[in-house]
PDB file of C-alpha atoms in Angstrom:
ATOM      1  CA  UNK A   1       7.343  28.636  17.822  1.00 42.00           C
ATOM      2  CA  UNK A   2       6.485  26.594  14.721  1.00 41.00           C
ATOM      3  CA  UNK A   3       7.057  22.920  14.600  1.00 46.00           C
ATOM      4  CA  UNK A   4       7.783  21.598  11.114  1.00 51.00           C
ATOM      5  CA  UNK A   5       8.372  17.887  10.646  1.00 53.00           C
ATOM      6  CA  UNK A   6       9.714  15.707   7.872  1.00 55.00           C
ATOM      7  CA  UNK A   7      10.363  11.970   7.824  1.00 58.00           C
ATOM      8  CA  UNK A   8      13.554  11.414   9.630  1.00 63.00           C
ATOM      9  CA  UNK A   9      15.680   8.562   8.139  1.00 63.00           C
ATOM     10  CA  UNK A  10      17.966   6.533  10.371  1.00 63.00           C
ATOM     11  CA  UNK A  11      21.675   6.384   9.310  1.00 68.00           C
ATOM     12  CA  UNK A  12      21.184   2.503   9.092  1.00 65.00           C
ATOM     13  CA  UNK A  13      18.455   2.914   6.343  1.00 69.00           C
ATOM     14  CA  UNK A  14      19.698   1.339   3.113  1.00 70.00           C
ATOM     15  CA  UNK A  15      16.497   1.910   1.172  1.00 70.00           C
ATOM     16  CA  UNK A  16      16.002  -1.790   0.752  1.00 73.00           C
ATOM     17  CA  UNK A  17      12.547  -3.354   0.303  1.00 81.00           C
ATOM     18  CA  UNK A  18      11.665  -6.541  -1.378  1.00 86.00           C
ATOM     19  CA  UNK A  19      12.394  -6.496  -5.009  1.00 89.00           C
ATOM     20  CA  UNK A  20       9.333  -5.987  -7.285  1.00 91.00           C
ATOM     21  CA  UNK A  21      10.175  -9.227  -9.072  1.00 92.00           C
ATOM     22  CA  UNK A  22      10.339 -11.233  -5.887  1.00 91.00           C
ATOM     23  CA  UNK A  23       7.915 -13.998  -5.317  1.00 91.00           C
ATOM     24  CA  UNK A  24       5.428 -11.949  -3.146  1.00 89.00           C
ATOM     25  CA  UNK A  25       1.822 -11.453  -3.784  1.00 90.00           C
ATOM     26  CA  UNK A  26       0.977  -8.163  -5.753  1.00 91.00           C
ATOM     27  CA  UNK A  27      -1.306  -7.186  -2.828  1.00 91.00           C
ATOM     28  CA  UNK A  28       1.717  -7.014  -0.547  1.00 92.00           C
ATOM     29  CA  UNK A  29       3.696  -4.860  -2.963  1.00 93.00           C
ATOM     30  CA  UNK A  30       0.833  -2.456  -3.352  1.00 93.00           C
ATOM     31  CA  UNK A  31       0.194  -2.366   0.341  1.00 93.00           C
ATOM     32  CA  UNK A  32       3.981  -1.563   0.936  1.00 93.00           C
ATOM     33  CA  UNK A  33       3.642   1.449  -1.210  1.00 94.00           C
ATOM     34  CA  UNK A  34       0.322   2.516   0.310  1.00 93.00           C
ATOM     35  CA  UNK A  35       1.590   2.104   3.835  1.00 92.00           C
ATOM     36  CA  UNK A  36       4.793   4.119   3.287  1.00 92.00           C
ATOM     37  CA  UNK A  37       2.751   6.962   1.586  1.00 93.00           C
ATOM     38  CA  UNK A  38       0.271   7.036   4.397  1.00 91.00           C
ATOM     39  CA  UNK A  39       3.045   7.289   6.907  1.00 90.00           C
ATOM     40  CA  UNK A  40       4.714  10.116   5.016  1.00 90.00           C
ATOM     41  CA  UNK A  41       1.443  11.878   4.736  1.00 89.00           C
ATOM     42  CA  UNK A  42       0.802  11.647   8.463  1.00 87.00           C
ATOM     43  CA  UNK A  43       4.284  12.773   9.437  1.00 87.00           C
ATOM     44  CA  UNK A  44       4.870  15.603   6.989  1.00 85.00           C
ATOM     45  CA  UNK A  45       3.832  18.979   8.517  1.00 81.00           C
ATOM     46  CA  UNK A  46       3.480  20.766   5.189  1.00 87.00           C
ATOM     47  CA  UNK A  47       3.317  20.179   1.442  1.00 88.00           C
ATOM     48  CA  UNK A  48       6.933  20.942   0.881  1.00 91.00           C
ATOM     49  CA  UNK A  49       8.139  18.136   3.194  1.00 89.00           C
ATOM     50  CA  UNK A  50       5.469  15.809   1.860  1.00 90.00           C
ATOM     51  CA  UNK A  51       6.660  16.275  -1.755  1.00 92.00           C
ATOM     52  CA  UNK A  52      10.221  16.004  -0.668  1.00 92.00           C
ATOM     53  CA  UNK A  53       9.699  12.685   1.211  1.00 92.00           C
ATOM     54  CA  UNK A  54       7.499  11.268  -1.550  1.00 94.00           C
ATOM     55  CA  UNK A  55      10.315  11.940  -4.010  1.00 94.00           C
ATOM     56  CA  UNK A  56      12.697  10.181  -1.791  1.00 93.00           C
ATOM     57  CA  UNK A  57      10.439   7.181  -1.443  1.00 93.00           C
ATOM     58  CA  UNK A  58       9.954   7.100  -5.253  1.00 95.00           C
ATOM     59  CA  UNK A  59      13.729   6.786  -5.748  1.00 94.00           C
ATOM     60  CA  UNK A  60      13.959   4.028  -3.185  1.00 93.00           C
ATOM     61  CA  UNK A  61      11.102   2.061  -4.737  1.00 95.00           C
ATOM     62  CA  UNK A  62      12.491   2.472  -8.226  1.00 95.00           C
ATOM     63  CA  UNK A  63      15.933   1.119  -7.106  1.00 93.00           C
ATOM     64  CA  UNK A  64      13.991  -1.936  -5.837  1.00 93.00           C
ATOM     65  CA  UNK A  65      12.451  -2.549  -9.351  1.00 94.00           C
ATOM     66  CA  UNK A  66       9.041  -1.022  -8.806  1.00 95.00           C
ATOM     67  CA  UNK A  67       7.656   0.531 -12.081  1.00 95.00           C
ATOM     68  CA  UNK A  68       7.090   4.295 -11.871  1.00 95.00           C
ATOM     69  CA  UNK A  69       3.462   4.104 -13.070  1.00 96.00           C
ATOM     70  CA  UNK A  70       2.549   1.781 -10.234  1.00 95.00           C
ATOM     71  CA  UNK A  71       4.323   3.918  -7.576  1.00 95.00           C
ATOM     72  CA  UNK A  72       2.550   7.138  -8.898  1.00 95.00           C
ATOM     73  CA  UNK A  73      -0.836   5.298  -9.041  1.00 95.00           C
ATOM     74  CA  UNK A  74      -0.659   4.146  -5.465  1.00 93.00           C
ATOM     75  CA  UNK A  75       0.513   7.599  -4.285  1.00 93.00           C
ATOM     76  CA  UNK A  76      -2.344   9.123  -6.074  1.00 93.00           C
ATOM     77  CA  UNK A  77      -4.865   6.750  -4.613  1.00 92.00           C
ATOM     78  CA  UNK A  78      -3.697   7.299  -1.058  1.00 91.00           C
ATOM     79  CA  UNK A  79      -3.625  11.016  -1.336  1.00 90.00           C
ATOM     80  CA  UNK A  80      -6.945  11.173  -3.101  1.00 90.00           C
ATOM     81  CA  UNK A  81      -8.528   9.358  -0.115  1.00 87.00           C
ATOM     82  CA  UNK A  82      -7.336  12.143   2.154  1.00 81.00           C
ATOM     83  CA  UNK A  83      -8.122  15.154  -0.032  1.00 81.00           C
ATOM     84  CA  UNK A  84     -11.438  13.984  -1.272  1.00 82.00           C
ATOM     85  CA  UNK A  85     -12.976  12.110   1.656  1.00 61.00           C
ATOM     86  CA  UNK A  86     -13.717  14.229   4.734  1.00 58.00           C
ATOM     87  CA  UNK A  87     -13.514  11.094   7.014  1.00 58.00           C
ATOM     88  CA  UNK A  88      -9.848  10.828   6.088  1.00 50.00           C
ATOM     89  CA  UNK A  89     -10.228   7.538   4.210  1.00 48.00           C
ATOM     90  CA  UNK A  90     -12.017   5.690   6.950  1.00 52.00           C
ATOM     91  CA  UNK A  91     -14.831   3.393   5.590  1.00 53.00           C
ATOM     92  CA  UNK A  92     -17.788   2.314   7.298  1.00 51.00           C
ATOM     93  CA  UNK A  93     -17.728  -1.475   7.850  1.00 54.00           C
ATOM     94  CA  UNK A  94     -20.650  -3.679   7.248  1.00 54.00           C
ATOM     95  CA  UNK A  95     -21.940  -5.810  10.097  1.00 48.00           C
ATOM     96  CA  UNK A  96     -21.707  -8.780   7.725  1.00 60.00           C
ATOM     97  CA  UNK A  97     -20.292 -12.064   8.955  1.00 67.00           C
ATOM     98  CA  UNK A  98     -16.758 -12.346   7.575  1.00 68.00           C
ATOM     99  CA  UNK A  99     -14.894 -15.533   6.868  1.00 70.00           C
ATOM    100  CA  UNK A 100     -11.136 -15.514   7.201  1.00 70.00           C
ATOM    101  CA  UNK A 101      -9.170 -18.382   5.599  1.00 74.00           C
ATOM    102  CA  UNK A 102      -5.374 -18.247   5.934  1.00 74.00           C
ATOM    103  CA  UNK A 103      -3.708 -20.061   3.032  1.00 77.00           C
ATOM    104  CA  UNK A 104      -0.101 -20.235   2.000  1.00 80.00           C
ATOM    105  CA  UNK A 105       0.998 -18.064  -0.991  1.00 80.00           C
ATOM    106  CA  UNK A 106       1.528 -20.272  -4.007  1.00 82.00           C
ATOM    107  CA  UNK A 107       1.718 -17.856  -6.881  1.00 83.00           C
ATOM    108  CA  UNK A 108      -1.099 -17.836  -9.511  1.00 85.00           C
ATOM    109  CA  UNK A 109      -2.648 -20.866  -7.815  1.00 88.00           C
ATOM    110  CA  UNK A 110      -3.398 -18.670  -4.853  1.00 85.00           C
ATOM    111  CA  UNK A 111      -5.427 -16.195  -6.959  1.00 85.00           C
ATOM    112  CA  UNK A 112      -7.442 -18.927  -8.666  1.00 89.00           C
ATOM    113  CA  UNK A 113      -8.148 -20.585  -5.392  1.00 89.00           C
ATOM    114  CA  UNK A 114      -9.355 -17.224  -3.961  1.00 87.00           C
ATOM    115  CA  UNK A 115     -11.693 -16.661  -6.959  1.00 89.00           C
ATOM    116  CA  UNK A 116     -13.160 -20.112  -6.572  1.00 90.00           C
ATOM    117  CA  UNK A 117     -13.587 -19.863  -2.812  1.00 88.00           C
ATOM    118  CA  UNK A 118     -15.140 -16.490  -3.265  1.00 87.00           C
ATOM    119  CA  UNK A 119     -17.635 -17.880  -5.772  1.00 90.00           C
ATOM    120  CA  UNK A 120     -18.506 -20.858  -3.563  1.00 88.00           C
ATOM    121  CA  UNK A 121     -18.936 -18.768  -0.485  1.00 84.00           C
ATOM    122  CA  UNK A 122     -21.258 -16.180  -2.122  1.00 84.00           C
ATOM    123  CA  UNK A 123     -23.317 -18.983  -3.711  1.00 84.00           C
ATOM    124  CA  UNK A 124     -23.764 -21.087  -0.632  1.00 81.00           C
ATOM    125  CA  UNK A 125     -23.215 -18.763   2.379  1.00 73.00           C
TER     126      UNK A 125
END
């Protein structure tokens, strides 16, 4: 008995994600693609199903305004992590003290604030 699996899609799935041009940080958009690719990789039982499910994902993301080059870059990055890293993409964490600041997303102001805070923290902490 062989078990083969592919990502099952619920009948209620409309293929909707937030649109690429929506007011959401780019990091969220990239993480959306990476998370979905990771999920497909873990569920697919063979390369045929992996390829088939990735093509379906591409179509859904394209219909939500995501550019093809970005989709393919994220897919490549996630799959490279699995095929080139024997640990399966897990990284060793430093024992450094981490600081977590939660700030609201305010578009480009958020990115400049992040850069400034990072500079200050590396300089004084």
